[in-house]
Short mmCIF file of C-alpha atoms and ligand atoms in Angstrom, two decimals:
data_model
loop_
_atom_site.label_atom_id
_atom_site.label_comp_id
_atom_site.label_asym_id
_atom_site.label_seq_id
_atom_site.Cartn_x
_atom_site.Cartn_y
_atom_site.Cartn_z
CA MET A 846 -4.43 -42.05 -125.97
CA ARG A 847 -2.12 -39.29 -127.12
CA ARG A 848 1.10 -38.60 -125.21
CA LEU A 849 3.21 -35.48 -124.93
CA SER A 850 6.61 -35.84 -126.54
CA GLN A 851 9.90 -35.19 -124.73
CA GLY A 852 10.51 -31.44 -124.36
CA ALA A 853 6.94 -30.51 -125.39
CA ARG A 854 5.55 -27.15 -124.20
CA LEU A 855 2.52 -27.53 -121.97
CA VAL A 856 0.22 -24.73 -120.81
CA LEU A 857 -0.88 -24.93 -117.17
CA ALA A 858 -4.41 -23.62 -117.67
CA THR A 859 -4.79 -21.97 -114.27
CA HIS A 860 -4.52 -18.47 -112.84
CA ASN A 861 -4.01 -19.78 -109.28
CA PRO A 862 -0.31 -19.45 -108.29
CA GLY A 863 -0.68 -22.22 -105.65
CA LYS A 864 -1.83 -24.66 -108.34
CA VAL A 865 0.90 -23.53 -110.80
CA ARG A 866 3.49 -24.30 -108.10
CA GLU A 867 2.09 -27.75 -107.28
CA LEU A 868 1.46 -28.81 -110.91
CA ALA A 869 4.94 -27.65 -112.02
CA ASP A 870 6.43 -29.59 -109.11
CA LEU A 871 4.52 -32.77 -110.00
CA LEU A 872 5.55 -32.49 -113.67
CA GLN A 873 9.17 -31.56 -113.02
CA PRO A 874 10.61 -35.09 -113.61
CA HIS A 875 8.63 -35.66 -116.82
CA GLY A 876 10.53 -33.66 -119.42
CA VAL A 877 7.93 -31.07 -120.40
CA GLU A 878 8.38 -27.31 -120.47
CA VAL A 879 5.52 -25.67 -118.57
CA VAL A 880 4.15 -22.18 -119.05
CA SER A 881 1.17 -20.77 -117.14
CA ALA A 882 -2.00 -19.39 -118.75
CA GLY A 883 -1.35 -16.16 -116.84
CA ALA A 884 2.16 -15.80 -118.30
CA LEU A 885 0.70 -16.23 -121.82
CA GLY A 886 -1.99 -13.61 -121.10
CA LEU A 887 -4.80 -16.10 -121.74
CA PRO A 888 -8.20 -14.99 -120.36
CA GLU A 889 -9.96 -16.87 -117.54
CA PRO A 890 -13.03 -18.62 -118.99
CA GLU A 891 -16.28 -18.56 -117.04
CA GLU A 892 -16.54 -21.79 -114.97
CA ASP A 893 -20.21 -22.58 -115.49
CA ALA A 894 -20.16 -26.40 -115.54
CA PRO A 895 -21.96 -28.20 -112.68
CA ASP A 896 -19.01 -30.38 -111.67
CA PHE A 897 -15.20 -30.46 -111.34
CA ALA A 898 -14.68 -32.52 -114.52
CA GLY A 899 -16.78 -30.15 -116.63
CA ASN A 900 -14.97 -27.05 -115.37
CA ALA A 901 -11.53 -28.65 -115.84
CA ARG A 902 -12.48 -29.55 -119.42
CA LEU A 903 -13.69 -26.08 -120.35
CA LYS A 904 -10.56 -24.44 -118.86
CA ALA A 905 -8.21 -26.89 -120.62
CA LEU A 906 -9.95 -26.51 -123.99
CA ALA A 907 -10.00 -22.68 -123.75
CA ALA A 908 -6.24 -22.65 -123.06
CA ALA A 909 -5.36 -25.24 -125.74
CA ILE A 910 -7.41 -23.50 -128.43
CA GLY A 911 -6.26 -20.02 -127.29
CA SER A 912 -2.55 -20.94 -127.30
CA GLY A 913 -2.30 -23.65 -129.98
CA LEU A 914 -0.46 -25.80 -127.40
CA PRO A 915 -1.53 -28.79 -125.32
CA ALA A 916 -2.95 -27.61 -121.99
CA LEU A 917 -3.56 -29.09 -118.56
CA ALA A 918 -6.31 -27.64 -116.35
CA ASP A 919 -7.16 -28.32 -112.72
CA ASP A 920 -10.56 -27.86 -111.16
CA SER A 921 -10.63 -28.70 -107.51
CA GLY A 922 -12.27 -27.94 -104.22
CA PHE A 923 -12.85 -28.58 -100.55
CA SER A 924 -15.99 -30.35 -99.29
CA ALA A 925 -17.41 -30.72 -95.78
CA ALA A 926 -19.84 -33.58 -95.10
CA ALA A 927 -21.78 -31.45 -92.58
CA LEU A 928 -22.42 -28.93 -95.39
CA GLY A 929 -23.64 -31.55 -97.87
CA GLY A 930 -20.35 -31.33 -99.81
CA ALA A 931 -20.15 -27.51 -99.91
CA PRO A 932 -18.27 -25.43 -100.85
CA GLY A 933 -17.26 -28.07 -103.48
CA VAL A 934 -17.23 -26.58 -106.98
CA LEU A 935 -17.86 -23.18 -105.36
CA SER A 936 -14.64 -23.32 -103.28
CA ALA A 937 -12.98 -20.41 -105.09
CA ARG A 938 -16.21 -18.37 -105.08
CA TRP A 939 -16.61 -18.64 -101.30
CA ALA A 940 -13.40 -16.58 -101.06
CA GLY A 941 -14.99 -13.71 -103.04
CA PRO A 942 -13.33 -11.50 -105.65
CA GLN A 943 -10.49 -10.68 -103.20
CA LYS A 944 -9.69 -14.43 -102.97
CA ASN A 945 -9.88 -14.13 -99.19
CA PHE A 946 -9.53 -17.70 -97.90
CA THR A 947 -9.51 -16.60 -94.25
CA MET A 948 -13.08 -15.47 -94.89
CA ALA A 949 -13.93 -18.68 -96.79
CA MET A 950 -12.58 -20.89 -93.97
CA GLU A 951 -14.51 -18.80 -91.40
CA ARG A 952 -17.67 -19.38 -93.43
CA VAL A 953 -17.09 -23.16 -93.39
CA HIS A 954 -16.64 -23.00 -89.60
CA ARG A 955 -19.69 -20.77 -89.09
CA GLU A 956 -22.00 -22.85 -91.30
CA MET A 957 -20.86 -26.10 -89.64
CA ALA A 958 -22.17 -24.56 -86.39
CA GLY A 959 -20.40 -27.03 -84.12
CA SER A 960 -21.61 -30.13 -86.06
CA ALA A 961 -20.15 -33.39 -84.70
CA ASP A 962 -19.62 -34.59 -88.30
CA ASP A 963 -16.10 -33.38 -89.11
CA ARG A 964 -15.57 -35.45 -92.30
CA ALA A 965 -14.12 -33.50 -95.22
CA TRP A 966 -12.43 -34.18 -98.54
CA PHE A 967 -10.56 -32.51 -101.38
CA THR A 968 -11.36 -33.38 -104.99
CA CYS A 969 -9.27 -32.63 -108.08
CA ALA A 970 -10.18 -33.05 -111.75
CA LEU A 971 -7.30 -32.69 -114.19
CA CYS A 972 -8.04 -32.33 -117.89
CA MET A 973 -5.51 -32.58 -120.73
CA ALA A 974 -6.65 -30.90 -123.93
CA TRP A 975 -5.06 -30.64 -127.37
CA PRO A 976 -5.65 -27.75 -129.78
CA ASP A 977 -7.76 -30.01 -132.06
CA GLY A 978 -10.28 -30.54 -129.24
CA GLU A 979 -9.26 -33.98 -127.93
CA THR A 980 -9.48 -34.18 -124.12
CA ALA A 981 -8.82 -36.67 -121.32
CA THR A 982 -9.95 -36.16 -117.72
CA PHE A 983 -8.63 -37.73 -114.48
CA LEU A 984 -10.05 -37.54 -110.94
CA GLY A 985 -8.37 -37.69 -107.52
CA ARG A 986 -9.83 -37.43 -104.02
CA VAL A 987 -8.42 -37.38 -100.48
CA GLU A 988 -10.53 -37.97 -97.37
CA GLY A 989 -9.88 -36.34 -94.02
CA THR A 990 -11.33 -34.08 -91.36
CA VAL A 991 -11.96 -30.38 -90.97
CA VAL A 992 -10.26 -28.72 -87.98
CA TRP A 993 -10.66 -25.35 -86.30
CA PRO A 994 -8.82 -23.00 -85.82
CA PRO A 995 -6.73 -22.96 -89.05
CA ARG A 996 -3.14 -24.22 -88.62
CA GLY A 997 0.01 -23.71 -90.71
CA ALA A 998 1.27 -21.34 -93.37
CA HIS A 999 2.20 -23.74 -96.20
CA GLY A 1000 0.04 -24.43 -99.25
CA PHE A 1001 -2.95 -22.33 -100.24
CA GLY A 1002 -6.74 -22.08 -100.07
CA TYR A 1003 -8.35 -24.35 -97.46
CA ASP A 1004 -5.09 -26.19 -96.55
CA PRO A 1005 -4.95 -24.87 -92.93
CA ILE A 1006 -8.29 -26.51 -91.95
CA PHE A 1007 -7.79 -29.96 -93.54
CA VAL A 1008 -6.10 -32.98 -91.93
CA PRO A 1009 -5.89 -36.04 -94.24
CA LEU A 1010 -7.00 -39.39 -92.75
CA GLY A 1011 -4.30 -41.08 -90.72
CA GLY A 1012 -2.37 -37.83 -90.19
CA MET A 1013 -2.07 -35.23 -87.42
CA ARG A 1014 -0.95 -32.18 -89.40
CA THR A 1015 -3.03 -29.95 -91.63
CA TYR A 1016 -1.98 -29.51 -95.25
CA GLY A 1017 -0.90 -26.03 -94.10
CA GLU A 1018 1.51 -27.52 -91.53
CA MET A 1019 2.77 -30.37 -93.69
CA ASP A 1020 6.05 -30.28 -95.60
CA PRO A 1021 4.91 -29.30 -99.13
CA ALA A 1022 6.77 -32.30 -100.63
CA HIS A 1023 4.60 -34.63 -98.53
CA LYS A 1024 1.38 -32.92 -99.62
CA HIS A 1025 2.51 -33.06 -103.26
CA ALA A 1026 3.18 -36.80 -102.99
CA THR A 1027 -0.18 -37.74 -101.46
CA SER A 1028 -2.82 -35.09 -102.30
CA HIS A 1029 -5.97 -35.22 -104.43
CA ARG A 1030 -3.92 -33.40 -107.10
CA ALA A 1031 -1.13 -35.99 -106.89
CA ARG A 1032 -3.69 -38.82 -107.24
CA ALA A 1033 -5.26 -37.30 -110.35
CA MET A 1034 -1.80 -36.53 -111.71
CA ALA A 1035 -0.64 -40.14 -111.25
CA GLN A 1036 -3.34 -41.22 -113.72
CA ALA A 1037 -2.65 -38.35 -116.13
CA LEU A 1038 1.06 -39.21 -116.11
CA LEU A 1039 0.33 -42.84 -116.98
CA SER A 1040 -1.94 -41.91 -119.86
CA CYS A 1041 -0.53 -38.71 -121.35
CA PHE A 1042 3.13 -38.25 -120.35
CA LEU A 1043 6.36 -40.09 -120.98
CA PRO A 1044 7.81 -42.06 -118.03
CA ALA A 1045 10.19 -40.05 -115.79
P1 ITT B 2188 -8.20 -21.60 -111.79
O1 ITT B 2188 -9.68 -21.81 -112.09
O2 ITT B 2188 -7.58 -20.48 -112.55
O3 ITT B 2188 -7.42 -22.87 -111.90
P2 ITT B 2188 -9.17 -21.23 -109.10
O4 ITT B 2188 -8.49 -20.92 -107.79
O5 ITT B 2188 -10.36 -20.38 -109.47
O6 ITT B 2188 -8.07 -21.16 -110.23
P3 ITT B 2188 -10.90 -23.54 -108.90
O7 ITT B 2188 -12.02 -22.88 -109.59
O8 ITT B 2188 -10.58 -24.97 -109.22
O9 ITT B 2188 -9.54 -22.75 -109.13
O10 ITT B 2188 -11.11 -23.37 -107.35
C1 ITT B 2188 -10.62 -24.30 -106.48
C2 ITT B 2188 -10.46 -23.70 -105.11
O11 ITT B 2188 -10.47 -24.82 -104.18
C3 ITT B 2188 -9.10 -23.04 -104.97
O12 ITT B 2188 -9.17 -21.66 -105.17
C4 ITT B 2188 -8.70 -23.40 -103.54
O13 ITT B 2188 -9.14 -22.47 -102.65
C5 ITT B 2188 -9.43 -24.70 -103.27
N1 ITT B 2188 -8.45 -25.78 -103.41
C6 ITT B 2188 -8.26 -26.61 -104.47
N2 ITT B 2188 -7.20 -27.41 -104.26
C7 ITT B 2188 -6.71 -27.07 -103.05
C8 ITT B 2188 -5.62 -27.51 -102.29
O14 ITT B 2188 -4.79 -28.44 -102.74
N3 ITT B 2188 -5.41 -26.93 -101.12
C9 ITT B 2188 -6.22 -25.97 -100.66
N4 ITT B 2188 -7.26 -25.47 -101.30
C10 ITT B 2188 -7.51 -26.03 -102.51
#
């Protein structure tokens, strides 16, 4: 599999500032220069694939082809067992055009309607794409529980209602460095780093 060379420029193919922060943090020791799709003025492609891997691939390819640089995309989401895995790939859409995650978390709580099944998980698909169309996709998942009311101001999205298994704090309460070391995104990134990046 192809690897990025030392000092290579890599596009972070996301328009979500929370993801840009976490991905840049995870890549910081690996000698690549990151630039976000937003900073390059790249458009947001329509995410019409049925799963995380498909959406990550189409975002990474659009950014790599649009910029002429290798690109890394992240498609991710929050799932509740009591909702049959929803919102899942629709996690961003549940927040509406205003990206209102207070509303999205309230919808999760409302639709769970007091269900005793509090199992939840985050999934992340990372896709590396090169301008010639080669891609490689990596998946990460973290199990936990959904809590109500939301707790903590760190992180983004659904972080305040998720407690990973074995922990007490939500991702919103947790020190960001701890989330970054153990999250669904970190797990997918560990595989991407092995395959596509130079050792730190
Ligand atoms: P891009 O497509 O531009 O990357 P997006 O926010 O639309 O940005 P997704 O389509 O992958 O990204 O939507 C994933 C949503 O799932 C995201 O907006 C968050 O609300 C949620 N999510 C993903 N990872 C999360 C995390 O680590 N913590 C909290 N919420 C997360």
